[in-house]
Short mmCIF file of C-alpha atoms and ligand atoms in Angstrom, two decimals:
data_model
loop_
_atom_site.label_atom_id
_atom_site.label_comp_id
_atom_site.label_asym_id
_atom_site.label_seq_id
_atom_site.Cartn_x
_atom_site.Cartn_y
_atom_site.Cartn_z
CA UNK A 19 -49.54 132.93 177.55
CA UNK A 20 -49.16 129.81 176.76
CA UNK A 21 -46.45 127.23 178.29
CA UNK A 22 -45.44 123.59 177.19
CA UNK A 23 -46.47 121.18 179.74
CA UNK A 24 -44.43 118.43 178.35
CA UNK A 25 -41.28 120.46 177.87
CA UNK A 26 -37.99 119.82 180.63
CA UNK A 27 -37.87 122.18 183.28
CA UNK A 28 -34.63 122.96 182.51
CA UNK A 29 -31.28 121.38 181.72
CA UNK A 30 -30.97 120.03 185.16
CA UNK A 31 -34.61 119.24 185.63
CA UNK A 32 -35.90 116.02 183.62
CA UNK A 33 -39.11 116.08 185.05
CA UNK A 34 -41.82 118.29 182.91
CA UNK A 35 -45.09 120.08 184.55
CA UNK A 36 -46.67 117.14 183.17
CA UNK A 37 -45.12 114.89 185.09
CA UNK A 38 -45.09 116.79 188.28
CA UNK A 39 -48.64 117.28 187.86
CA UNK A 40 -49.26 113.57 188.20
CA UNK A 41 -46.56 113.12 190.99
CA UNK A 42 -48.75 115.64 192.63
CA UNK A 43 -51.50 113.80 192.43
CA UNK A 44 -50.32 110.62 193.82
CA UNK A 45 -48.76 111.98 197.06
CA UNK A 46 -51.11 114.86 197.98
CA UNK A 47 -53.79 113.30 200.36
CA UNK A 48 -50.36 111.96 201.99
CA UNK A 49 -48.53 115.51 202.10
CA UNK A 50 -51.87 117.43 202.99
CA UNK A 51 -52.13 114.42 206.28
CA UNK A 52 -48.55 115.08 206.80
CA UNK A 53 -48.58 118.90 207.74
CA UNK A 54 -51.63 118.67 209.94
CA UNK A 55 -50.05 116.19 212.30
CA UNK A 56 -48.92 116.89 216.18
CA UNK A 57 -45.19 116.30 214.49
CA UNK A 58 -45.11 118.98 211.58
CA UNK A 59 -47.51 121.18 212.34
CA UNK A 60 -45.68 123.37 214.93
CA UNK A 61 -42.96 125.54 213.91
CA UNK A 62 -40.34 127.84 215.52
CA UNK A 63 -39.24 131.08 214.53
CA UNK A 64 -38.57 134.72 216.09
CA UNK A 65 -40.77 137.36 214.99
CA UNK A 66 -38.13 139.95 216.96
CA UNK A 67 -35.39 138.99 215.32
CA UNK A 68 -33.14 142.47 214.32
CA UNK A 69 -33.09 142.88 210.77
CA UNK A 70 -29.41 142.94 209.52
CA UNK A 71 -30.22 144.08 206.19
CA UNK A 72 -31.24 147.82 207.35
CA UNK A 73 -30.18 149.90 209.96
CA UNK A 74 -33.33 151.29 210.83
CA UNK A 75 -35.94 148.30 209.38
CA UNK A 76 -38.91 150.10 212.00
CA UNK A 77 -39.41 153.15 209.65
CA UNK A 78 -39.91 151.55 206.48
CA UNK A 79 -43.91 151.38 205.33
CA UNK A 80 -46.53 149.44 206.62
CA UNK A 81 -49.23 150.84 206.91
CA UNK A 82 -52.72 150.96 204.86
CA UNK A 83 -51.97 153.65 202.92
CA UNK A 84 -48.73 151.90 201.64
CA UNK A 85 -50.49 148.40 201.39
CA UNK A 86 -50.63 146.84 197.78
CA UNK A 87 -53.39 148.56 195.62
CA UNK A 88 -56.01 145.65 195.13
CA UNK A 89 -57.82 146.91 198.32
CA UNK A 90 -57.97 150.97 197.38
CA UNK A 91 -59.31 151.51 200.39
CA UNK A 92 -59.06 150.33 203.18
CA UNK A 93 -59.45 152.49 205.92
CA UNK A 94 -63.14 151.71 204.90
CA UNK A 95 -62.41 147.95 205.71
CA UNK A 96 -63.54 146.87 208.86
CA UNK A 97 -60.98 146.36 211.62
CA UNK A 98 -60.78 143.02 211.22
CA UNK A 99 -59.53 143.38 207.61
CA UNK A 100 -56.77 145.79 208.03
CA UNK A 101 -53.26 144.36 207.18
CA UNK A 102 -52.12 144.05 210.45
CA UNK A 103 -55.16 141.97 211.44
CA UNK A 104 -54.98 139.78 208.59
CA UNK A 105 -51.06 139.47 208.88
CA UNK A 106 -50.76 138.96 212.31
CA UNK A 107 -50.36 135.40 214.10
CA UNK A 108 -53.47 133.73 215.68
CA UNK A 109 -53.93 134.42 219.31
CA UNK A 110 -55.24 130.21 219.59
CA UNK A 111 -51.43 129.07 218.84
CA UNK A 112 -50.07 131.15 222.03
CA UNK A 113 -52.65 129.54 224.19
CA UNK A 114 -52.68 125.96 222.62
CA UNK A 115 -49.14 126.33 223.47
CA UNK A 116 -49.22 127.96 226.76
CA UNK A 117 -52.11 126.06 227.86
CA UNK A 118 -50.12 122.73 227.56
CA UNK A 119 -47.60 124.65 229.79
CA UNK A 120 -44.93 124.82 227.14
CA UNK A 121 -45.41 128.82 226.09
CA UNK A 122 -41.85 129.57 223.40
CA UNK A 123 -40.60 126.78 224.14
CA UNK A 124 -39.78 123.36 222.34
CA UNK A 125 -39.71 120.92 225.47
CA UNK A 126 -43.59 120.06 223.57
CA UNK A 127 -42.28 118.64 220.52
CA UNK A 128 -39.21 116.88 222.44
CA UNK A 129 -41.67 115.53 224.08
CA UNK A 130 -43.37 114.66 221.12
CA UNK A 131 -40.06 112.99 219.17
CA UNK A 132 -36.76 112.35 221.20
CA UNK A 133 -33.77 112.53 218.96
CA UNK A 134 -30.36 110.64 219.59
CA UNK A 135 -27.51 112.23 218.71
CA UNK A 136 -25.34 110.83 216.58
CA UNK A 137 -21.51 109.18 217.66
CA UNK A 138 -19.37 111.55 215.51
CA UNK A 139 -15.73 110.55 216.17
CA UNK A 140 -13.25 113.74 218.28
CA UNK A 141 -12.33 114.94 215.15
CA UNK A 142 -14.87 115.62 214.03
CA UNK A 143 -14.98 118.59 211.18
CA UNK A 144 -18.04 121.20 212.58
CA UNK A 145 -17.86 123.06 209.48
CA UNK A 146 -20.89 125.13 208.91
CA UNK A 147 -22.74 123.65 206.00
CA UNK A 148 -26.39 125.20 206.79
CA UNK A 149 -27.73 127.63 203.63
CA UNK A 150 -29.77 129.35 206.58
CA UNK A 151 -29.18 131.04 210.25
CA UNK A 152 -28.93 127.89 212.72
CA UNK A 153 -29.64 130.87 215.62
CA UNK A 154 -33.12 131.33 214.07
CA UNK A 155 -34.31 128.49 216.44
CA UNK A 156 -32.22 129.30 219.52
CA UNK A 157 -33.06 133.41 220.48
CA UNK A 158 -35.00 133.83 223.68
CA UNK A 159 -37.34 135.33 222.09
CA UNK A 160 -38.37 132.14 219.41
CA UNK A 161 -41.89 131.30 219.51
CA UNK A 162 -43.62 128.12 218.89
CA UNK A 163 -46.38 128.58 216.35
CA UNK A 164 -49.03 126.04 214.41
CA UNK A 165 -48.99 126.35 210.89
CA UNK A 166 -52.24 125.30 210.53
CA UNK A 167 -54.19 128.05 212.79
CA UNK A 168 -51.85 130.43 210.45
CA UNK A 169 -52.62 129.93 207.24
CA UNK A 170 -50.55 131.37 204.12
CA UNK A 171 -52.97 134.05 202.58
CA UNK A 172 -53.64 136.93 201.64
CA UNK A 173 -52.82 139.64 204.59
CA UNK A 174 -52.76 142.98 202.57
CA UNK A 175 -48.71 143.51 203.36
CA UNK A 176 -47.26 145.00 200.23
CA UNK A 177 -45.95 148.29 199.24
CA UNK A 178 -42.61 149.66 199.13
CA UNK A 179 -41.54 147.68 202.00
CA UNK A 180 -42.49 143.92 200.78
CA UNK A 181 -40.86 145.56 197.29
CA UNK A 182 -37.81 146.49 198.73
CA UNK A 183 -37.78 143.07 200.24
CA UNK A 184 -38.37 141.42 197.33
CA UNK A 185 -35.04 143.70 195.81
CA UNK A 186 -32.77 142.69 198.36
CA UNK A 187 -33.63 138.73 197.77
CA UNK A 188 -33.25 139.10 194.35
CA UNK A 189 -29.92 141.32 194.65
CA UNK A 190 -28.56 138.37 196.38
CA UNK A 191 -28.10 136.30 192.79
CA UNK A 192 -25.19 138.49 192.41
CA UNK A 193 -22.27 136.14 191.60
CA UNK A 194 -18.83 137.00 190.91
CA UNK A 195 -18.34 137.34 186.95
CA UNK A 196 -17.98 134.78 185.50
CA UNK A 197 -18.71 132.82 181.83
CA UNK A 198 -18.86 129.27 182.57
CA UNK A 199 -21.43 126.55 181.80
CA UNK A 200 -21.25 126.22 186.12
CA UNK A 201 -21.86 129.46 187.27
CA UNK A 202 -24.96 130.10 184.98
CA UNK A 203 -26.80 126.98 186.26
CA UNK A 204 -25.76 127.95 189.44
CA UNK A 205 -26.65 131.74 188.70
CA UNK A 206 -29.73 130.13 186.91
CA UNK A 207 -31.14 127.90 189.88
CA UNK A 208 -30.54 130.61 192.40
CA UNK A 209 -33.05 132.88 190.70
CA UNK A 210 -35.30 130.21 189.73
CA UNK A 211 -35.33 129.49 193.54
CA UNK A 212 -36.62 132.80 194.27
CA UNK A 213 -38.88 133.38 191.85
CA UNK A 214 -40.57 129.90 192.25
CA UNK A 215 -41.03 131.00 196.41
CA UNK A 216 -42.07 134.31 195.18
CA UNK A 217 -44.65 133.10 192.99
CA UNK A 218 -45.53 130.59 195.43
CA UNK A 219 -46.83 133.14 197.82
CA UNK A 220 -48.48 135.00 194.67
CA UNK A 221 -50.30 131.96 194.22
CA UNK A 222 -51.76 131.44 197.83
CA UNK A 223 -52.00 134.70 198.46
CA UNK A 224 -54.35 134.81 194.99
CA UNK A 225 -55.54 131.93 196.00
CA UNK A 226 -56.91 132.45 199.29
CA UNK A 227 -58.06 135.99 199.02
CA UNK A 228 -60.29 137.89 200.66
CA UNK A 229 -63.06 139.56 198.43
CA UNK A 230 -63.87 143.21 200.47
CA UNK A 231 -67.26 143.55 198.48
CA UNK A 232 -68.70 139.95 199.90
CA UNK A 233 -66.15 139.34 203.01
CA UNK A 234 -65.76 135.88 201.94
CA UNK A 235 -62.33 134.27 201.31
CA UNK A 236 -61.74 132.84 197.78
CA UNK A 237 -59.70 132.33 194.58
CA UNK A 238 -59.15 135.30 192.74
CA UNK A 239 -58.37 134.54 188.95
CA UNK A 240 -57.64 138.23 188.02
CA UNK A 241 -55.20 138.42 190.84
CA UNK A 242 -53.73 135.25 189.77
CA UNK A 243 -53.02 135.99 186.14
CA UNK A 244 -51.80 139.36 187.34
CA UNK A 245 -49.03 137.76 189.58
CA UNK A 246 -48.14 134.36 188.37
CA UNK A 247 -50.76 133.09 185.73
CA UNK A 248 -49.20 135.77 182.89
CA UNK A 249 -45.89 134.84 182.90
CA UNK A 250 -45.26 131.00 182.11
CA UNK A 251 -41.29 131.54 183.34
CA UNK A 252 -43.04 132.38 187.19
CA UNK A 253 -45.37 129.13 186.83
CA UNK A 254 -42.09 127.02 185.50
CA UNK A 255 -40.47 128.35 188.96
CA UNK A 256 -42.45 126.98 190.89
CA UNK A 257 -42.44 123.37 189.33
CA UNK A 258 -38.69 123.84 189.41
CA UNK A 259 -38.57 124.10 193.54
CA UNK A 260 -40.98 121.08 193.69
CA UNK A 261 -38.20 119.42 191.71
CA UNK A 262 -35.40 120.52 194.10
CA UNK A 263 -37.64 119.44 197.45
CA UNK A 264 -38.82 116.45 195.90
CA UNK A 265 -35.37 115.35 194.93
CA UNK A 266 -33.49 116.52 198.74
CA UNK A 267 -36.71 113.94 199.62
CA UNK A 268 -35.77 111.42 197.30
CA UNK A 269 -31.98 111.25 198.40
CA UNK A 270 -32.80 111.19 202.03
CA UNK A 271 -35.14 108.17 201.51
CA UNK A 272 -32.28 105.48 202.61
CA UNK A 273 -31.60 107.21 206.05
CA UNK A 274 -35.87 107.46 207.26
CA UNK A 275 -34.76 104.64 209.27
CA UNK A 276 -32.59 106.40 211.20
CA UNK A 277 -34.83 109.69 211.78
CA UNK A 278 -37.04 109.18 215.02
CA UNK A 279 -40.03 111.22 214.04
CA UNK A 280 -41.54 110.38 218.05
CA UNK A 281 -43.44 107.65 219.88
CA UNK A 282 -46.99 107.63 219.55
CA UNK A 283 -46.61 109.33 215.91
CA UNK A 284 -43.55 107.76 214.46
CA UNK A 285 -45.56 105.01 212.45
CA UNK A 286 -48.44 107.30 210.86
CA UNK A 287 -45.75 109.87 210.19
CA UNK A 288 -43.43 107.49 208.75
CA UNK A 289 -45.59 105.55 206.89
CA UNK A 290 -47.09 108.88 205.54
CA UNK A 291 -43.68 110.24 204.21
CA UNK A 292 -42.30 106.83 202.76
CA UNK A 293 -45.62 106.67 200.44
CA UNK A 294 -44.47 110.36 199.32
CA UNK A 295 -40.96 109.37 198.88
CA UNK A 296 -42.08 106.22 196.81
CA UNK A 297 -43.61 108.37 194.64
CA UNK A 298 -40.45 110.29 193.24
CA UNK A 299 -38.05 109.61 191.28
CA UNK A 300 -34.18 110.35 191.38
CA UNK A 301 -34.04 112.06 187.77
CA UNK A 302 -36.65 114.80 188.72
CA UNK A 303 -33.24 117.24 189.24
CA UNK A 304 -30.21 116.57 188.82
CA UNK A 305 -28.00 118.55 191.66
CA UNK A 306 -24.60 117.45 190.08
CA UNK A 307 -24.90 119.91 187.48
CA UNK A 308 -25.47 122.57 189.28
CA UNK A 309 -21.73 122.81 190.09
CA UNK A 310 -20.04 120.21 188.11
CA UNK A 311 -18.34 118.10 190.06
CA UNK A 312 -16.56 120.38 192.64
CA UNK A 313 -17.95 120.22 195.29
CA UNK A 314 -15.90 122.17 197.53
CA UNK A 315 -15.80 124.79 194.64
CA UNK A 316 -15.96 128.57 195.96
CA UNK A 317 -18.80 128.81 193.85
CA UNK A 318 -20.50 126.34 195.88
CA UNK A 319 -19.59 128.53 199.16
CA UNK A 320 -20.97 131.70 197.60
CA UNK A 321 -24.28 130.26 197.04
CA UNK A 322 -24.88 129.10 200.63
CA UNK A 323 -23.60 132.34 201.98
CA UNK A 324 -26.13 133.97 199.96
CA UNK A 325 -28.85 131.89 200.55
CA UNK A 326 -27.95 132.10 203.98
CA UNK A 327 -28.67 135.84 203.25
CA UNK A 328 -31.80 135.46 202.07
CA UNK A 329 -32.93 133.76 205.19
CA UNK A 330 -32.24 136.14 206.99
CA UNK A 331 -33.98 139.01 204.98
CA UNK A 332 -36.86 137.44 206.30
CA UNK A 333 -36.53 138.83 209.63
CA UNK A 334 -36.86 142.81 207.93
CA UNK A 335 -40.58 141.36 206.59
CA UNK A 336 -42.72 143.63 208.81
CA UNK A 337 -45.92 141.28 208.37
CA UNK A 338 -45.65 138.74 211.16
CA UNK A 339 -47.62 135.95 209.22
CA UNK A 340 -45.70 136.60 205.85
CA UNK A 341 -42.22 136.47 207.64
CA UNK A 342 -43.18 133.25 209.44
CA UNK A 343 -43.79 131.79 206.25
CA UNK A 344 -41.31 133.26 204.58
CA UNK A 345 -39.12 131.59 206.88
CA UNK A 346 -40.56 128.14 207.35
CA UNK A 347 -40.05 128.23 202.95
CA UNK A 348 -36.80 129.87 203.28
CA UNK A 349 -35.58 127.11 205.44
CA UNK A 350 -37.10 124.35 203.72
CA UNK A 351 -35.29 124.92 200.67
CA UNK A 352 -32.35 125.58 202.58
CA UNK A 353 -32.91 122.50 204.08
CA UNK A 354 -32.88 120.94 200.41
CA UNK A 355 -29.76 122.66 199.70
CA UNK A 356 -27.82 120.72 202.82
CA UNK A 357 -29.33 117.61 201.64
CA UNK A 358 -28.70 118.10 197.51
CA UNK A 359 -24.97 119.27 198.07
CA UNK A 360 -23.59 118.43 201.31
CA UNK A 361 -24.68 114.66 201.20
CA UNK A 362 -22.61 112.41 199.74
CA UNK A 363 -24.06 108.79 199.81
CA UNK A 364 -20.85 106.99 199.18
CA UNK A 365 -19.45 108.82 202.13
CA UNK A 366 -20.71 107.42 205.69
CA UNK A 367 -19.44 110.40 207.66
CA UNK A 368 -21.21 112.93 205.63
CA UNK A 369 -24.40 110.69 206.02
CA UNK A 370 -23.84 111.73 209.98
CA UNK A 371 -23.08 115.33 209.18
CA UNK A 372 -26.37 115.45 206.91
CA UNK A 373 -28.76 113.03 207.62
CA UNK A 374 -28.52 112.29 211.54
CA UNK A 375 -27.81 116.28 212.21
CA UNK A 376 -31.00 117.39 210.92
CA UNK A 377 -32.80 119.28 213.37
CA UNK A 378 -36.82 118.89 213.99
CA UNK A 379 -37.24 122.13 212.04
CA UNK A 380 -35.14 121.43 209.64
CA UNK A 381 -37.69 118.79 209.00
CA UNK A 382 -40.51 120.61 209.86
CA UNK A 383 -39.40 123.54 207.01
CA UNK A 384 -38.74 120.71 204.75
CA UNK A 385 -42.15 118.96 204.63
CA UNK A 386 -43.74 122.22 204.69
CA UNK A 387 -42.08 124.06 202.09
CA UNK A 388 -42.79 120.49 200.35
CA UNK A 389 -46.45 121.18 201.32
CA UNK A 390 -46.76 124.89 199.88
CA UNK A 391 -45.51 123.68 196.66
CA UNK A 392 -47.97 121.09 196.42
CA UNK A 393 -50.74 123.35 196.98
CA UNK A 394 -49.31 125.71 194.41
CA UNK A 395 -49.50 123.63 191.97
CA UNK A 396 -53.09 122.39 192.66
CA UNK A 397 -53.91 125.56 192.74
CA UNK A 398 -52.53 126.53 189.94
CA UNK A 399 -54.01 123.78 188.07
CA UNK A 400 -57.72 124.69 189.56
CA UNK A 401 -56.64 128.65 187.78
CA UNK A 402 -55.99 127.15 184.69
CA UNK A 403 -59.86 125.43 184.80
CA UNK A 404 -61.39 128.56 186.12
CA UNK A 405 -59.31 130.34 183.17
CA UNK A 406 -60.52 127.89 180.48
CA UNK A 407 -64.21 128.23 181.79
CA UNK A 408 -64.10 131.81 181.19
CA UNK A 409 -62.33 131.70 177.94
CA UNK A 410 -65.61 128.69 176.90
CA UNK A 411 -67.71 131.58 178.05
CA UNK A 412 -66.61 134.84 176.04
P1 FAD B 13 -44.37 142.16 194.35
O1 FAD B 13 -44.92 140.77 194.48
O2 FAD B 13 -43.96 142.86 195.61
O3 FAD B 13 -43.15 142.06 193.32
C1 FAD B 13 -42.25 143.15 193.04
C2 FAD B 13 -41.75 143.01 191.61
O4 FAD B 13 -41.07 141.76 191.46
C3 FAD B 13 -42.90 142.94 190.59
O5 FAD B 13 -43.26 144.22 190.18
C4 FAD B 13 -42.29 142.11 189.48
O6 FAD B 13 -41.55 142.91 188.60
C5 FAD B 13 -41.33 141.19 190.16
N1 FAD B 13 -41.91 139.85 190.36
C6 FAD B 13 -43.13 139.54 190.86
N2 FAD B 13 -43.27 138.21 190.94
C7 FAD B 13 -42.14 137.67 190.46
C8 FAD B 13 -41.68 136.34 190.29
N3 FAD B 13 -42.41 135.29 190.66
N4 FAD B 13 -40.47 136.14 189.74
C9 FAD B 13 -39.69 137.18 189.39
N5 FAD B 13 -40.07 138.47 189.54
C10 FAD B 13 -41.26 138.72 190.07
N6 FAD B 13 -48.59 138.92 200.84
C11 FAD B 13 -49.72 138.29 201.24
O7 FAD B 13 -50.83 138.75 200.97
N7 FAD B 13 -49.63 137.09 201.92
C12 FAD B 13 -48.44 136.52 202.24
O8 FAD B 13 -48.40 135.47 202.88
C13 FAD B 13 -47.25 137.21 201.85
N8 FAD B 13 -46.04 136.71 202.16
C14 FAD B 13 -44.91 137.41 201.82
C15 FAD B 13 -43.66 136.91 202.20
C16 FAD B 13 -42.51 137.62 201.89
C17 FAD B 13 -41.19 137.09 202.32
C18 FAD B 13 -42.62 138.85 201.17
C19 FAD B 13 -41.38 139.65 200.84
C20 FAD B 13 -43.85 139.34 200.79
C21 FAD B 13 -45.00 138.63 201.11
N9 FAD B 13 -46.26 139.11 200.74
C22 FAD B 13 -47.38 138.43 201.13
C23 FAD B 13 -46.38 140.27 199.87
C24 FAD B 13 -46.42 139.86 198.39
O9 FAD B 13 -45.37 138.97 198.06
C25 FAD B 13 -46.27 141.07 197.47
O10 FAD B 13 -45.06 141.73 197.76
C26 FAD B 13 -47.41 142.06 197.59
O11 FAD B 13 -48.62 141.37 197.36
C27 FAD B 13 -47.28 143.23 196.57
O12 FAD B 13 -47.24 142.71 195.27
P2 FAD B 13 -46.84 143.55 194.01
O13 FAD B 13 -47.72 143.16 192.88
O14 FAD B 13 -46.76 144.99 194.36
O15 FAD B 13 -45.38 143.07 193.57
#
């Protein structure tokens, strides 16, 4: 199928794949630094959260037999290969963790960045404006997990539970009827959204695939096309959510000062994300449209409510590596969501609200989510020159 590289994203997108494709370029070696540092490489999230979604989450499928069908067989596979090996979170982030004495527990990356809390005057408004579950990072049971001993790949979770999953997210983009201009580019992003994060992971997961003839871990082109590489509206997606990260990047570039990414980091972290940020460009998306200009609209409300949703459908994903990705994604663009339509930069008090309130995982999710996208998209492009190759060939 072919797409047009040099067309808009959309009518609140300027920027085209073109474009992004050369943003891309600039500020990867600075994004693919930035996740593998002390700072943004450690996550929190609780694989026992209760799933609200379903009263009883534990009998829905996953198992080999249900997993998707491009392994046939796989009670053949080796242990090692079964799903729940392959989704499953690496036993070296427990005991990097509890070997520095911290196990499921944060006091490690206060340690690592100290943040002062802002002066917000008595009256103070503590409306919630998060588009995701703020008790995600507080439960007991939270663990502390590196990203980068957990990488996003294929794990052989699929079926008729990650389908029914994949339903419920999509169910969400259910707004109240309605014919205006607003609601559809609201209506519009929201499923744009998901299917850029779903075809995300279609990408990685095709990406970085395990080959159960050779046992090595590769690209998978067939897989690819199959997923994502077929359908130019899926690849568009995902260009789109690089738009809506880069631009929550973009209008948070002002306040860096004021985040205190940590001590012995702060400079090589900084200096890292303010050569990304210089890289973008305020007309890559235009948030303003997406809800004309009211901003306390009940339009606006229903879209964080069900994003907030959506976030939390993440904790009925039965695959503990999928989930944890799901939700570091989840809450990155939810992060982008605060940022794009709850900051007002005339306004100092909503700078505080925004800007000085974000958490450590807010910005962890954010650069992250950032971080998938980019490898997406190089991956994507690497497809499209294993796709030519074979088209040279035939
Ligand atoms: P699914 O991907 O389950 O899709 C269901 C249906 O949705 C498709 O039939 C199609 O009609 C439609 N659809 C597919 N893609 C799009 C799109 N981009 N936009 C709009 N509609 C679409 N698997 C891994 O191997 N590794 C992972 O890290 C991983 N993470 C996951 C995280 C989450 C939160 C979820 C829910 C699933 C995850 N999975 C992961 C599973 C993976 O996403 C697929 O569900 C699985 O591979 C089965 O794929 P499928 O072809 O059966 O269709």
């Amino acid at each position: 199928c072919k797409i047009d590289k040099d067309e808009k994203l959309g009518p609140n997108c300027d920027a085209s794949i073109t474009a992004i494709n050369n943003i891309n370029r600039k500020i990867r070696s600075d994004l693919v630094g930035l996740v593998q540092t002390d700072f943004f490489k450690y996550f929190k999230f609780d694989p026992l959260k209760k799933c609200a979604i379903w009263e009883n989450n534990d009998g829905l499928c996953f198992s080999r037999s249900c997993a998707i069908d491009v392994v046939e067989d796989w009670d053949s596979l080796p242990a090692y290969w079964q799903p729940e090996v392959l989704g499953g979170l690496s036993n070296d982030t427990n005991s990097d963790t509890e070997s520095l004495g911290h196990d499921n527990d944060v006091s490690f990356l206060n340690q690592l960045c100290e943040k002062h809390e802002p002066l917000l005057p008595a009256d103070f408004d503590e409306e919630d404006i998060n588009y995701y579950d703020v008790t995600d990072f507080t439960s007991d049971t939270a663990v502390l997990v590196d990203l980068t001993a957990n990488p996003e790949r294929f794990t052989g979770y699929g079926g008729q539970q990650a389908g029914q999953i994949w339903q419920s997210i999509y169910a969400e983009n259910c707004f109240p009827a309605d014919d205006g201009q607003e609601q559809c580019l609201a209506k519009d992003g929201f499923y744009r959204m998901m299917s850029g994060l779903h075809a995300s992971i279609g990408t990685h997961l095709s990406n970085d695939h395990l080959n159960t003839e050779t046992g090595k871990w590769g690209p998978d082109l067939d897989l690819f096309m199959a997923r994502v590489g077929n359908f130019p509206d899926r690849v568009s997606n995902i260009y789109f959510n690089y738009a809506v990260v880069a631009k929550a990047l973009w209008k948070v570039k002002p306040y860096l000062k004021h985040l205190d990414f940590c001590t012995d980091y702060d400079n090589d972290v900084k200096s890292k994300i303010l050569n990304i940020v210089s890289q973008l460009d305020s007309k890559i998306f235009d948030e303003n449209l997406m809800f004309e200009n009211q901003v306390d609209s009940v339009l606006k409300d229903e879209f964080r409510k069900r994003f907030k949703n959506v976030t939390r459908i993440m904790d009925c994903v039965h695959c503990d590596r999928c989930k944890m990705w799901g939700k570091v994604q989840t809450t990155g663009y939810a992060t982008s969501l605060k940022i794009l339509f709850e900051l007002d930069e005339s306004d100092e008090l909503s700078m505080q609200r925004v800007v000085d309130k974000l958490t450590k995982f807010e910005l962890i999710a954010l650069i992250n989510t950032f971080g998938r996208l980019s490898n997406s998209i190089e991956a994507i492009n690497n497809f499209e020159k294993l796709y030519n190759k074979r088209m040279d060939n035939n």
